């Protein structure tokens, strides 16, 4: 999150709060930053992981709308430039595909951490989602089906607004990282329009609007599959960070 | 969420999507709206529930900062006007204390729904939080300790920005409801400043800024217990809705 992300790393390094230190702080080098091609970022992020559960595969809890649209986009991945992003229990499972500084890693940590949007493992109860990314168009589509553990208003089976906010933030994060090494959320703004029924599909259409002054500006429209109901409109700003390890330091 | 909340209820009623219908739609009556006193709202919301687990009670996972501040505020509840808000597995457990129209209830629903911010039951793994509310000051303080299932960036043990967004939205929701019958989130805007370490305490200071034209404007500063680190600043707008059942219709 934002420019103070480095301050966070610095504080952790200074206080030795993370096990396995000392840590080398990331060096921000605007001259050489953002040099990775999008293809390189995508290929590293999406590498095969045969030994880990990929949560983007369909399961019995998916509603027909979600299944149909999933297969529609899966077809597009064959020729149309769309990529299905893998999703594991923790972001750390993408670690070989992500560029991260050692200051931001805990290599000895074996604890059971989970990325927030995969915090509930029981199929259909929490987050069911899959993100498709189009590199040349700099856009994503997230198919999101909230389960009954994401409840908001009581007894009505509508999802909590915060669960949609988190889904938008997560989809923004993955999109801006792959589209331009965006890493830390600066701002997130959401206008809620309608409630999403638990068990139904919301389609999040995400577009990177521009990349300027080391910031990525991104937008989202979340709507029903028939596009007749807008659930929310959102915008976000992310900071670009060049986080490739500098091998000369080790 | 917003004025279209009624449209949602209307659609559900029209399509008969909810079991146990038919449903009487809530009637918005500006002339008589917002007539409940805050004391009445609070007392109905906070009624004793001896047979349900109240998640606001301390457990072994709470860090010392959280425990200390919890007891500090608990002392304030004895004389200073602060109230500890109970928190159950689902908002439906507050149903006797909340005013809801029948159109927004599913009385026959026995499924295992959970409010999103209590979706993980294992102590310390997900959301640990307690909200204290001050009715005359129209403000809240939320003590929030994210667990390892709320992870964001990989291998660094920081909470997902979306988990903080959801925590803010939930605290906003409870506060605006009790402060002025605010019910549907119109807007939520967050500026992220620093990352929150998993297992550490974030203190959310929430203020209702004004109530105008049937909208409640609310703000939040989330910071460390020593107030030296600001994690995020947020603002939100909620719509007031008069949702008391009209007994003459039944």
CSV table of C-alpha atoms in Angstrom, one decimal:
chain,number,residue,atom,x,y,z
A,1,UNK,CA,0.0,0.0,0.0
A,2,UNK,CA,1.3,3.3,-1.2
A,3,UNK,CA,4.7,4.9,-0.9
A,4,UNK,CA,5.0,4.1,2.8
A,5,UNK,CA,5.2,0.5,1.8
A,6,UNK,CA,8.9,1.0,1.9
A,7,UNK,CA,8.6,2.6,5.3
A,8,UNK,CA,6.8,-0.6,6.5
A,9,UNK,CA,9.6,-2.7,5.1
A,10,UNK,CA,12.1,-0.4,6.7
A,11,UNK,CA,10.4,-0.6,10.1
A,12,UNK,CA,10.2,-4.4,9.9
A,13,UNK,CA,13.9,-4.6,9.0
A,14,UNK,CA,14.9,-2.1,11.6
A,15,UNK,CA,13.0,-3.9,14.4
A,16,UNK,CA,13.9,-7.3,13.2
A,17,UNK,CA,10.2,-8.2,13.5
A,18,UNK,CA,10.3,-10.9,10.9
A,19,UNK,CA,12.1,-14.2,11.5
A,20,UNK,CA,15.0,-15.2,9.3
A,21,UNK,CA,16.5,-11.7,8.9
A,22,UNK,CA,18.4,-9.6,8.3
A,23,UNK,CA,16.5,-8.2,5.3
A,24,UNK,CA,17.7,-6.2,2.4
A,25,UNK,CA,15.3,-3.3,1.8
A,26,UNK,CA,14.0,-2.9,-1.7
A,27,UNK,CA,15.6,-0.1,-3.7
A,28,UNK,CA,13.4,2.0,-5.7
A,29,UNK,CA,15.1,2.8,-9.0
A,30,UNK,CA,12.8,4.9,-11.2
A,31,UNK,CA,15.3,4.9,-14.0
A,32,UNK,CA,15.2,1.1,-14.4
A,33,UNK,CA,11.7,0.5,-13.0
A,34,UNK,CA,8.9,-1.0,-14.8
A,35,UNK,CA,11.2,-2.7,-17.3
A,36,UNK,CA,9.4,-6.1,-17.2
A,37,UNK,CA,7.3,-6.8,-20.2
A,38,UNK,CA,3.7,-7.7,-19.5
A,39,UNK,CA,4.2,-11.1,-21.2
A,40,UNK,CA,7.0,-11.8,-18.8
A,41,UNK,CA,4.9,-10.8,-15.8
A,42,UNK,CA,2.0,-12.9,-16.9
A,43,UNK,CA,4.0,-16.0,-17.8
A,44,UNK,CA,5.8,-15.9,-14.4
A,45,UNK,CA,2.5,-15.4,-12.6
A,46,UNK,CA,0.6,-18.1,-14.4
A,47,UNK,CA,3.2,-20.9,-14.3
A,48,UNK,CA,1.9,-24.4,-13.8
A,49,UNK,CA,1.4,-25.6,-10.2
A,50,UNK,CA,0.4,-29.2,-10.4
A,51,UNK,CA,0.7,-29.8,-6.7
A,52,UNK,CA,-1.5,-27.1,-5.5
A,53,UNK,CA,-5.2,-26.7,-5.6
A,54,UNK,CA,-6.2,-24.1,-8.2
A,55,UNK,CA,-9.4,-22.5,-6.9
A,56,UNK,CA,-10.4,-21.2,-10.3
A,57,UNK,CA,-11.6,-24.6,-11.5
A,58,UNK,CA,-15.3,-25.2,-11.4
A,59,UNK,CA,-17.0,-27.0,-8.5
A,60,UNK,CA,-20.5,-28.2,-7.8
A,61,UNK,CA,-21.4,-25.0,-6.0
A,62,UNK,CA,-21.1,-22.9,-9.1
A,63,UNK,CA,-24.4,-21.6,-10.4
A,64,UNK,CA,-25.3,-22.2,-14.1
A,65,UNK,CA,-24.6,-18.5,-15.0
A,66,UNK,CA,-21.1,-18.8,-13.5
A,67,UNK,CA,-20.4,-22.1,-15.2
A,68,UNK,CA,-21.7,-20.9,-18.6
A,69,UNK,CA,-19.7,-17.7,-18.5
A,70,UNK,CA,-16.6,-19.5,-17.3
A,71,UNK,CA,-16.7,-21.9,-20.3
A,72,UNK,CA,-17.3,-18.9,-22.6
A,73,UNK,CA,-14.2,-17.2,-21.4
A,74,UNK,CA,-12.2,-20.4,-21.3
A,75,UNK,CA,-13.0,-20.7,-25.1
A,76,UNK,CA,-11.7,-17.1,-25.5
A,77,UNK,CA,-8.4,-18.1,-23.9
A,78,UNK,CA,-7.7,-20.4,-26.8
A,79,UNK,CA,-7.5,-17.6,-29.4
A,80,UNK,CA,-8.7,-14.2,-28.1
A,81,UNK,CA,-5.8,-13.2,-25.8
A,82,UNK,CA,-7.7,-13.9,-22.6
A,83,UNK,CA,-5.8,-15.7,-19.8
A,84,UNK,CA,-7.3,-17.5,-16.8
A,85,UNK,CA,-5.3,-16.4,-13.8
A,86,UNK,CA,-4.6,-19.3,-11.4
A,87,UNK,CA,-5.5,-18.8,-7.8
A,88,UNK,CA,-4.0,-20.7,-4.8
A,89,UNK,CA,-4.7,-20.7,-1.1
A,90,UNK,CA,-2.1,-18.1,-0.5
A,91,UNK,CA,-0.3,-15.5,-2.6
A,92,UNK,CA,2.9,-17.1,-1.5
A,93,UNK,CA,2.1,-19.9,-3.9
A,94,UNK,CA,2.6,-17.5,-6.7
A,95,UNK,CA,6.0,-16.5,-5.2
A,96,UNK,CA,8.0,-18.0,-8.0
A,97,UNK,CA,6.0,-16.1,-10.5
A,98,UNK,CA,6.0,-12.8,-8.6
A,99,UNK,CA,8.9,-10.4,-8.2
A,100,UNK,CA,9.4,-9.7,-4.6
A,101,UNK,CA,12.3,-8.2,-2.6
A,102,UNK,CA,13.7,-10.3,0.2
A,103,UNK,CA,12.7,-7.6,2.6
A,104,UNK,CA,9.1,-8.5,1.9
A,105,UNK,CA,9.5,-12.2,2.3
A,106,UNK,CA,9.4,-14.6,5.2
A,107,UNK,CA,11.0,-17.7,3.7
A,108,UNK,CA,10.9,-19.7,7.0
A,109,UNK,CA,7.3,-19.0,7.7
A,110,UNK,CA,5.3,-22.3,7.6
A,111,UNK,CA,2.2,-21.0,9.2
A,112,UNK,CA,-1.2,-21.6,7.7
A,113,UNK,CA,-1.8,-18.2,6.0
A,114,UNK,CA,-4.5,-17.7,3.4
A,115,UNK,CA,-5.2,-15.0,1.0
A,116,UNK,CA,-8.3,-13.2,2.3
A,117,UNK,CA,-10.4,-14.0,-0.7
A,118,UNK,CA,-9.7,-17.8,-0.2
A,119,UNK,CA,-10.1,-17.8,3.5
A,120,UNK,CA,-13.1,-20.2,3.4
A,121,UNK,CA,-12.2,-23.5,1.9
A,122,UNK,CA,-15.6,-25.2,1.9
A,123,UNK,CA,-16.9,-25.0,-1.7
A,124,UNK,CA,-19.7,-22.5,-2.2
A,125,UNK,CA,-19.7,-21.1,1.3
A,126,UNK,CA,-17.4,-18.2,0.9
A,127,UNK,CA,-15.7,-16.7,-2.2
A,128,UNK,CA,-16.1,-18.5,-5.5
A,129,UNK,CA,-14.4,-16.5,-8.2
A,130,UNK,CA,-12.2,-16.7,-11.2
A,131,UNK,CA,-10.3,-13.9,-12.9
A,132,UNK,CA,-9.7,-13.7,-16.7
A,133,UNK,CA,-7.1,-11.1,-17.8
A,134,UNK,CA,-6.4,-9.7,-21.2
A,135,UNK,CA,-2.9,-8.3,-21.4
A,136,UNK,CA,-3.1,-6.2,-24.6
A,137,UNK,CA,-6.4,-4.7,-23.6
A,138,UNK,CA,-5.2,-4.2,-20.0
A,139,UNK,CA,-8.5,-5.4,-18.6
A,140,UNK,CA,-9.9,-8.2,-16.5
A,141,UNK,CA,-13.2,-9.9,-15.9
A,142,UNK,CA,-13.9,-11.5,-12.6
A,143,UNK,CA,-16.8,-14.0,-12.2
A,144,UNK,CA,-17.8,-13.7,-8.5
A,145,UNK,CA,-20.3,-15.8,-6.7
A,146,UNK,CA,-20.6,-14.9,-3.0
A,147,UNK,CA,-21.6,-17.7,-0.6
A,148,UNK,CA,-23.7,-17.6,2.6
A,149,UNK,CA,-20.6,-16.9,4.8
A,150,UNK,CA,-20.3,-13.5,3.1
A,151,UNK,CA,-23.7,-12.4,4.4
A,152,UNK,CA,-24.5,-8.8,5.0
A,153,UNK,CA,-28.0,-7.7,5.8
A,154,UNK,CA,-29.7,-10.3,8.0
A,155,UNK,CA,-32.1,-13.0,6.8
A,156,UNK,CA,-32.1,-11.7,3.2
A,157,UNK,CA,-29.3,-13.7,1.7
A,158,UNK,CA,-27.5,-10.7,0.3
A,159,UNK,CA,-23.7,-10.4,0.3
A,160,UNK,CA,-22.0,-8.0,2.6
A,161,UNK,CA,-20.8,-4.8,0.8
A,162,UNK,CA,-17.4,-5.4,2.4
A,163,UNK,CA,-17.1,-8.7,0.6
A,164,UNK,CA,-17.6,-7.0,-2.7
A,165,UNK,CA,-15.2,-4.3,-1.8
A,166,UNK,CA,-12.6,-7.0,-1.0
A,167,UNK,CA,-13.3,-8.8,-4.3
A,168,UNK,CA,-12.9,-5.6,-6.2
A,169,UNK,CA,-9.6,-4.8,-4.4
A,170,UNK,CA,-8.2,-8.3,-5.0
A,171,UNK,CA,-9.1,-8.2,-8.7
A,172,UNK,CA,-7.7,-4.6,-9.0
A,173,UNK,CA,-4.5,-5.8,-7.4
A,174,UNK,CA,-3.9,-8.8,-9.7
A,175,UNK,CA,-4.8,-6.7,-12.7
A,176,UNK,CA,-2.5,-3.7,-12.0
A,177,UNK,CA,0.3,-6.0,-11.1
A,178,UNK,CA,0.2,-7.8,-14.4
A,179,UNK,CA,-0.6,-4.7,-16.4
A,180,UNK,CA,2.1,-2.6,-15.0
A,181,UNK,CA,3.8,-3.7,-11.8
A,182,UNK,CA,1.2,-2.0,-9.7
A,183,UNK,CA,1.5,-3.2,-6.1
A,184,UNK,CA,0.1,-1.0,-3.4
A,185,UNK,CA,-3.4,0.3,-3.2
A,186,UNK,CA,-3.5,4.1,-2.8
A,187,UNK,CA,-7.2,4.7,-3.0
A,188,UNK,CA,-10.3,2.6,-3.4
A,189,UNK,CA,-13.7,4.2,-4.0
A,190,UNK,CA,-16.9,2.3,-4.4
A,191,UNK,CA,-20.4,3.5,-5.2
A,192,UNK,CA,-22.9,0.8,-4.3
A,193,UNK,CA,-26.0,0.5,-6.5
A,194,UNK,CA,-27.8,-2.8,-5.8
A,195,UNK,CA,-27.3,-5.8,-3.5
A,196,UNK,CA,-25.9,-9.1,-4.8
A,197,UNK,CA,-27.9,-12.2,-3.9
A,198,UNK,CA,-25.8,-14.9,-2.2
A,199,UNK,CA,-25.3,-17.8,-4.6
A,200,UNK,CA,-25.8,-15.6,-7.7
A,201,UNK,CA,-23.2,-14.4,-10.1
A,202,UNK,CA,-21.7,-10.9,-10.3
A,203,UNK,CA,-19.6,-10.0,-13.2
A,204,UNK,CA,-16.8,-7.5,-12.5
A,205,UNK,CA,-15.5,-5.7,-15.6
A,206,UNK,CA,-12.1,-4.1,-14.8
A,207,UNK,CA,-10.2,-1.7,-17.0
A,208,UNK,CA,-6.8,-0.1,-16.4
A,209,UNK,CA,-7.7,3.5,-17.4
A,210,UNK,CA,-4.2,5.0,-17.5
A,211,UNK,CA,-0.6,4.6,-16.2
A,212,UNK,CA,0.9,8.0,-15.3
A,213,UNK,CA,3.5,9.2,-12.8
A,214,UNK,CA,4.1,5.7,-11.5
A,215,UNK,CA,0.4,5.3,-10.7
A,216,UNK,CA,-2.2,3.0,-12.3
A,217,UNK,CA,-5.7,4.2,-12.5
A,218,UNK,CA,-8.3,1.4,-12.7
A,219,UNK,CA,-12.1,1.1,-12.8
A,220,UNK,CA,-14.7,-1.5,-12.2
A,221,UNK,CA,-18.4,-2.0,-13.1
A,222,UNK,CA,-19.9,-5.0,-11.2
A,223,UNK,CA,-23.2,-6.1,-12.7
A,224,UNK,CA,-25.5,-9.0,-13.3
A,225,UNK,CA,-24.8,-11.5,-16.1
A,226,UNK,CA,-27.6,-10.0,-18.2
A,227,UNK,CA,-26.2,-6.5,-17.6
A,228,UNK,CA,-29.6,-5.2,-16.4
A,229,UNK,CA,-28.5,-4.7,-12.8
A,230,UNK,CA,-25.5,-2.7,-11.8
A,231,UNK,CA,-24.3,-3.8,-8.4
A,232,UNK,CA,-21.5,-1.2,-7.9
A,233,UNK,CA,-19.1,1.1,-9.7
A,234,UNK,CA,-15.6,1.5,-8.4
A,235,UNK,CA,-12.3,3.1,-9.0
A,236,UNK,CA,-8.8,2.7,-7.6
A,237,UNK,CA,-5.3,4.0,-7.8
A,238,UNK,CA,-2.3,1.8,-7.3
A,239,UNK,CA,1.4,2.6,-7.0
A,240,UNK,CA,3.9,1.1,-9.3
A,241,UNK,CA,6.9,-0.4,-7.5
A,242,UNK,CA,9.9,-2.0,-9.0
A,243,UNK,CA,10.5,-4.9,-6.7
A,244,UNK,CA,12.9,-7.1,-8.6
A,245,UNK,CA,15.6,-8.4,-6.3
A,246,UNK,CA,19.0,-6.9,-6.9
A,247,UNK,CA,21.2,-9.9,-7.1
A,248,UNK,CA,24.3,-7.8,-6.7
A,249,UNK,CA,23.3,-7.4,-3.0
A,250,UNK,CA,23.4,-11.0,-2.1
B,1,UNK,CA,-27.5,-0.3,-0.3
B,2,UNK,CA,-28.9,3.0,-1.5
B,3,UNK,CA,-32.2,4.0,-2.7
B,4,UNK,CA,-32.4,1.0,-5.0
B,5,UNK,CA,-32.6,-1.1,-2.0
B,6,UNK,CA,-36.3,-0.8,-2.4
B,7,UNK,CA,-36.0,-1.8,-6.0
B,8,UNK,CA,-34.2,-4.9,-4.8
B,9,UNK,CA,-37.0,-5.7,-2.4
B,10,UNK,CA,-39.5,-5.1,-5.1
B,11,UNK,CA,-37.8,-7.4,-7.6
B,12,UNK,CA,-37.6,-10.1,-5.0
B,13,UNK,CA,-41.2,-9.7,-4.2
B,14,UNK,CA,-42.2,-9.6,-7.8
B,15,UNK,CA,-40.3,-12.7,-8.8
B,16,UNK,CA,-41.1,-14.5,-5.6
B,17,UNK,CA,-37.4,-15.4,-5.3
B,18,UNK,CA,-37.4,-15.7,-1.6
B,19,UNK,CA,-39.1,-18.7,0.1
B,20,UNK,CA,-42.0,-18.2,2.4
B,21,UNK,CA,-43.6,-15.2,0.5
B,22,UNK,CA,-45.6,-13.2,-0.3
B,23,UNK,CA,-43.7,-10.2,1.1
B,24,UNK,CA,-45.0,-6.8,2.0
B,25,UNK,CA,-42.7,-4.2,0.6
B,26,UNK,CA,-41.4,-1.6,3.0
B,27,UNK,CA,-43.1,1.7,2.7
B,28,UNK,CA,-40.9,4.8,2.8
B,29,UNK,CA,-42.6,7.5,4.7
B,30,UNK,CA,-40.4,10.6,5.0
B,31,UNK,CA,-43.0,12.3,7.2
B,32,UNK,CA,-42.8,9.7,9.9
B,33,UNK,CA,-39.3,8.4,9.3
B,34,UNK,CA,-36.4,8.4,11.7
B,35,UNK,CA,-38.7,8.7,14.6
B,36,UNK,CA,-36.9,6.1,16.8
B,37,UNK,CA,-34.7,7.5,19.5
B,38,UNK,CA,-31.2,6.5,19.5
B,39,UNK,CA,-31.6,5.0,23.0
B,40,UNK,CA,-34.4,2.9,21.7
B,41,UNK,CA,-32.3,1.7,18.7
B,42,UNK,CA,-29.4,0.9,20.9
B,43,UNK,CA,-31.3,-0.9,23.6
B,44,UNK,CA,-33.1,-3.1,21.0
B,45,UNK,CA,-29.8,-3.9,19.3
B,46,UNK,CA,-27.9,-4.7,22.4
B,47,UNK,CA,-30.4,-6.9,24.2
B,48,UNK,CA,-29.0,-9.8,26.1
B,49,UNK,CA,-28.5,-13.1,24.1
B,50,UNK,CA,-27.4,-15.6,26.6
B,51,UNK,CA,-27.8,-18.6,24.3
B,52,UNK,CA,-25.6,-17.3,21.5
B,53,UNK,CA,-21.8,-16.9,21.3
B,54,UNK,CA,-20.9,-13.2,21.6
B,55,UNK,CA,-17.7,-12.7,19.6
B,56,UNK,CA,-16.8,-9.5,21.3
B,57,UNK,CA,-15.6,-11.3,24.4
B,58,UNK,CA,-11.8,-11.7,24.7
B,59,UNK,CA,-10.1,-15.0,23.7
B,60,UNK,CA,-6.6,-16.4,23.9
B,61,UNK,CA,-5.7,-15.1,20.4
B,62,UNK,CA,-6.0,-11.4,21.4
B,63,UNK,CA,-2.7,-9.5,21.5
B,64,UNK,CA,-1.9,-7.6,24.7
B,65,UNK,CA,-2.6,-4.2,23.0
B,66,UNK,CA,-6.1,-5.4,22.1
B,67,UNK,CA,-6.8,-6.8,25.6
B,68,UNK,CA,-5.6,-3.7,27.3
B,69,UNK,CA,-7.6,-1.3,25.1
B,70,UNK,CA,-10.6,-3.6,25.4
B,71,UNK,CA,-10.5,-3.4,29.2
B,72,UNK,CA,-10.0,0.4,29.0
B,73,UNK,CA,-13.1,0.8,27.0
B,74,UNK,CA,-15.0,-1.7,29.1
B,75,UNK,CA,-14.3,0.6,32.1
B,76,UNK,CA,-15.7,3.5,30.1
B,77,UNK,CA,-19.0,1.7,29.5
B,78,UNK,CA,-19.6,1.9,33.3
B,79,UNK,CA,-19.9,5.7,33.4
B,80,UNK,CA,-18.7,7.4,30.2
B,81,UNK,CA,-21.6,6.6,27.8
B,82,UNK,CA,-19.7,4.0,25.8
B,83,UNK,CA,-21.6,0.8,24.9
B,84,UNK,CA,-20.0,-2.5,23.8
B,85,UNK,CA,-21.9,-3.7,20.8
B,86,UNK,CA,-22.7,-7.4,20.9
B,87,UNK,CA,-21.7,-9.4,17.8
B,88,UNK,CA,-23.1,-12.8,16.8
B,89,UNK,CA,-22.4,-15.2,14.0
B,90,UNK,CA,-25.1,-13.7,11.8
B,91,UNK,CA,-26.9,-10.3,11.8
B,92,UNK,CA,-30.1,-12.4,12.0
B,93,UNK,CA,-29.3,-12.9,15.6
B,94,UNK,CA,-29.9,-9.2,16.2
B,95,UNK,CA,-33.2,-9.6,14.5
B,96,UNK,CA,-35.3,-8.9,17.5
B,97,UNK,CA,-33.3,-5.8,18.1
B,98,UNK,CA,-33.3,-4.5,14.5
B,99,UNK,CA,-36.2,-3.0,12.7
B,100,UNK,CA,-36.7,-4.9,9.4
B,101,UNK,CA,-39.6,-5.1,7.0
B,102,UNK,CA,-41.0,-8.5,6.3
B,103,UNK,CA,-40.0,-8.0,2.6
B,104,UNK,CA,-36.4,-8.2,3.8
B,105,UNK,CA,-36.7,-11.2,5.9
B,106,UNK,CA,-36.6,-15.0,5.3
B,107,UNK,CA,-38.2,-16.3,8.4
B,108,UNK,CA,-38.0,-20.0,7.2
B,109,UNK,CA,-34.4,-19.9,6.3
B,110,UNK,CA,-32.4,-22.2,8.5
B,111,UNK,CA,-29.2,-22.3,6.4
B,112,UNK,CA,-25.8,-21.7,7.9
B,113,UNK,CA,-25.3,-18.1,7.0
B,114,UNK,CA,-22.7,-16.0,8.7
B,115,UNK,CA,-22.0,-12.3,8.7
B,116,UNK,CA,-19.0,-11.8,6.5
B,117,UNK,CA,-16.8,-10.4,9.3
B,118,UNK,CA,-17.5,-13.5,11.4
B,119,UNK,CA,-17.0,-16.0,8.6
B,120,UNK,CA,-14.0,-17.7,10.2
B,121,UNK,CA,-14.9,-19.2,13.5
B,122,UNK,CA,-11.4,-20.4,14.6
B,123,UNK,CA,-10.2,-18.0,17.2
B,124,UNK,CA,-7.4,-15.7,16.0
B,125,UNK,CA,-7.4,-16.9,12.4
B,126,UNK,CA,-9.8,-14.4,10.8
B,127,UNK,CA,-11.5,-11.3,12.1
B,128,UNK,CA,-11.1,-10.5,15.8
B,129,UNK,CA,-12.9,-7.3,16.6
B,130,UNK,CA,-15.1,-5.5,19.0
B,131,UNK,CA,-17.0,-2.2,18.5
B,132,UNK,CA,-17.7,0.3,21.2
B,133,UNK,CA,-20.3,2.9,20.4
B,134,UNK,CA,-21.0,6.3,22.0
B,135,UNK,CA,-24.6,7.4,21.3
B,136,UNK,CA,-24.4,11.0,22.3
B,137,UNK,CA,-21.1,11.6,20.6
B,138,UNK,CA,-22.3,9.6,17.5
B,139,UNK,CA,-19.0,7.8,17.3
B,140,UNK,CA,-17.5,4.4,17.5
B,141,UNK,CA,-14.2,2.8,18.2
B,142,UNK,CA,-13.4,-0.6,16.6
B,143,UNK,CA,-10.6,-2.7,17.9
B,144,UNK,CA,-9.5,-4.9,15.0
B,145,UNK,CA,-6.9,-7.7,15.0
B,146,UNK,CA,-6.6,-9.4,11.6
B,147,UNK,CA,-5.6,-13.1,11.6
B,148,UNK,CA,-3.5,-15.1,9.1
B,149,UNK,CA,-6.5,-16.0,7.0
B,150,UNK,CA,-6.9,-12.3,6.1
B,151,UNK,CA,-3.5,-12.3,4.3
B,152,UNK,CA,-2.8,-9.9,1.5
B,153,UNK,CA,0.7,-9.6,0.1
B,154,UNK,CA,2.5,-12.9,0.2
B,155,UNK,CA,4.9,-14.1,2.8
B,156,UNK,CA,4.9,-10.8,4.7
B,157,UNK,CA,2.1,-11.4,7.2
B,158,UNK,CA,0.2,-8.2,6.3
B,159,UNK,CA,-3.6,-8.0,6.1
B,160,UNK,CA,-5.4,-7.7,2.8
B,161,UNK,CA,-6.5,-4.2,2.1
B,162,UNK,CA,-9.9,-5.7,1.3
B,163,UNK,CA,-10.2,-7.1,4.8
B,164,UNK,CA,-9.7,-3.6,6.3
B,165,UNK,CA,-12.2,-2.2,3.8
B,166,UNK,CA,-14.8,-4.8,4.9
B,167,UNK,CA,-14.1,-4.0,8.6
B,168,UNK,CA,-14.6,-0.3,8.0
B,169,UNK,CA,-17.8,-1.0,6.1
B,170,UNK,CA,-19.1,-3.2,8.9
B,171,UNK,CA,-18.2,-0.7,11.6
B,172,UNK,CA,-19.7,2.1,9.5
B,173,UNK,CA,-22.9,0.1,9.1
B,174,UNK,CA,-23.5,-0.6,12.7
B,175,UNK,CA,-22.6,3.0,13.7
B,176,UNK,CA,-24.9,4.7,11.2
B,177,UNK,CA,-27.8,2.3,12.0
B,178,UNK,CA,-27.6,3.1,15.7
B,179,UNK,CA,-26.9,6.8,15.2
B,180,UNK,CA,-29.7,7.5,12.7
B,181,UNK,CA,-31.2,4.5,11.1
B,182,UNK,CA,-28.7,4.5,8.3
B,183,UNK,CA,-29.0,1.2,6.5
B,184,UNK,CA,-27.6,1.1,2.9
B,185,UNK,CA,-24.1,2.0,1.9
B,186,UNK,CA,-24.1,4.6,-0.9
B,187,UNK,CA,-20.4,5.3,-1.1
B,188,UNK,CA,-17.3,4.0,0.5
B,189,UNK,CA,-13.9,5.6,-0.1
B,190,UNK,CA,-10.6,4.5,1.4
B,191,UNK,CA,-7.1,6.0,1.3
B,192,UNK,CA,-4.6,3.4,2.3
B,193,UNK,CA,-1.5,4.7,4.1
B,194,UNK,CA,0.3,1.7,5.7
B,195,UNK,CA,-0.1,-2.0,6.0
B,196,UNK,CA,-1.4,-3.7,9.1
B,197,UNK,CA,0.6,-6.6,10.4
B,198,UNK,CA,-1.4,-9.8,10.9
B,199,UNK,CA,-1.9,-10.4,14.7
B,200,UNK,CA,-1.5,-6.8,15.6
B,201,UNK,CA,-4.1,-4.2,16.6
B,202,UNK,CA,-5.6,-1.5,14.4
B,203,UNK,CA,-7.8,1.0,16.1
B,204,UNK,CA,-10.6,2.4,14.0
B,205,UNK,CA,-12.0,5.7,15.1
B,206,UNK,CA,-15.4,6.4,13.5
B,207,UNK,CA,-17.3,9.6,13.6
B,208,UNK,CA,-20.7,10.4,12.1
B,209,UNK,CA,-20.0,13.8,10.6
B,210,UNK,CA,-23.5,14.9,9.7
B,211,UNK,CA,-27.0,13.7,8.9
B,212,UNK,CA,-28.6,15.6,6.1
B,213,UNK,CA,-31.2,15.0,3.4
B,214,UNK,CA,-31.7,11.4,4.7
B,215,UNK,CA,-28.0,10.6,4.3
B,216,UNK,CA,-25.5,10.0,7.0
B,217,UNK,CA,-21.9,11.1,6.3
B,218,UNK,CA,-19.3,9.1,8.3
B,219,UNK,CA,-15.5,9.0,8.5
B,220,UNK,CA,-12.8,6.7,9.8
B,221,UNK,CA,-9.2,6.9,10.8
B,222,UNK,CA,-7.5,3.5,11.3
B,223,UNK,CA,-4.2,3.7,13.2
B,224,UNK,CA,-1.9,1.9,15.5
B,225,UNK,CA,-2.5,1.9,19.2
B,226,UNK,CA,0.2,4.4,19.8
B,227,UNK,CA,-1.3,6.6,17.1
B,228,UNK,CA,2.1,6.9,15.3
B,229,UNK,CA,1.0,4.9,12.3
B,230,UNK,CA,-2.0,5.7,10.2
B,231,UNK,CA,-3.2,2.6,8.3
B,232,UNK,CA,-6.1,4.2,6.4
B,233,UNK,CA,-8.5,7.1,6.2
B,234,UNK,CA,-12.0,6.5,5.0
B,235,UNK,CA,-15.3,8.1,4.4
B,236,UNK,CA,-18.7,6.8,3.7
B,237,UNK,CA,-22.3,7.8,2.9
B,238,UNK,CA,-25.3,5.8,4.0
B,239,UNK,CA,-29.0,6.2,3.3
B,240,UNK,CA,-31.5,6.5,6.1
B,241,UNK,CA,-34.4,4.1,5.7
B,242,UNK,CA,-37.5,3.9,7.9
B,243,UNK,CA,-38.0,0.2,8.0
B,244,UNK,CA,-40.4,-0.4,10.8
B,245,UNK,CA,-43.0,-2.9,9.9
B,246,UNK,CA,-46.4,-1.4,9.5
B,247,UNK,CA,-48.5,-3.6,11.6
B,248,UNK,CA,-51.7,-2.4,10.0
B,249,UNK,CA,-50.7,-4.4,6.9
B,250,UNK,CA,-50.7,-7.8,8.7
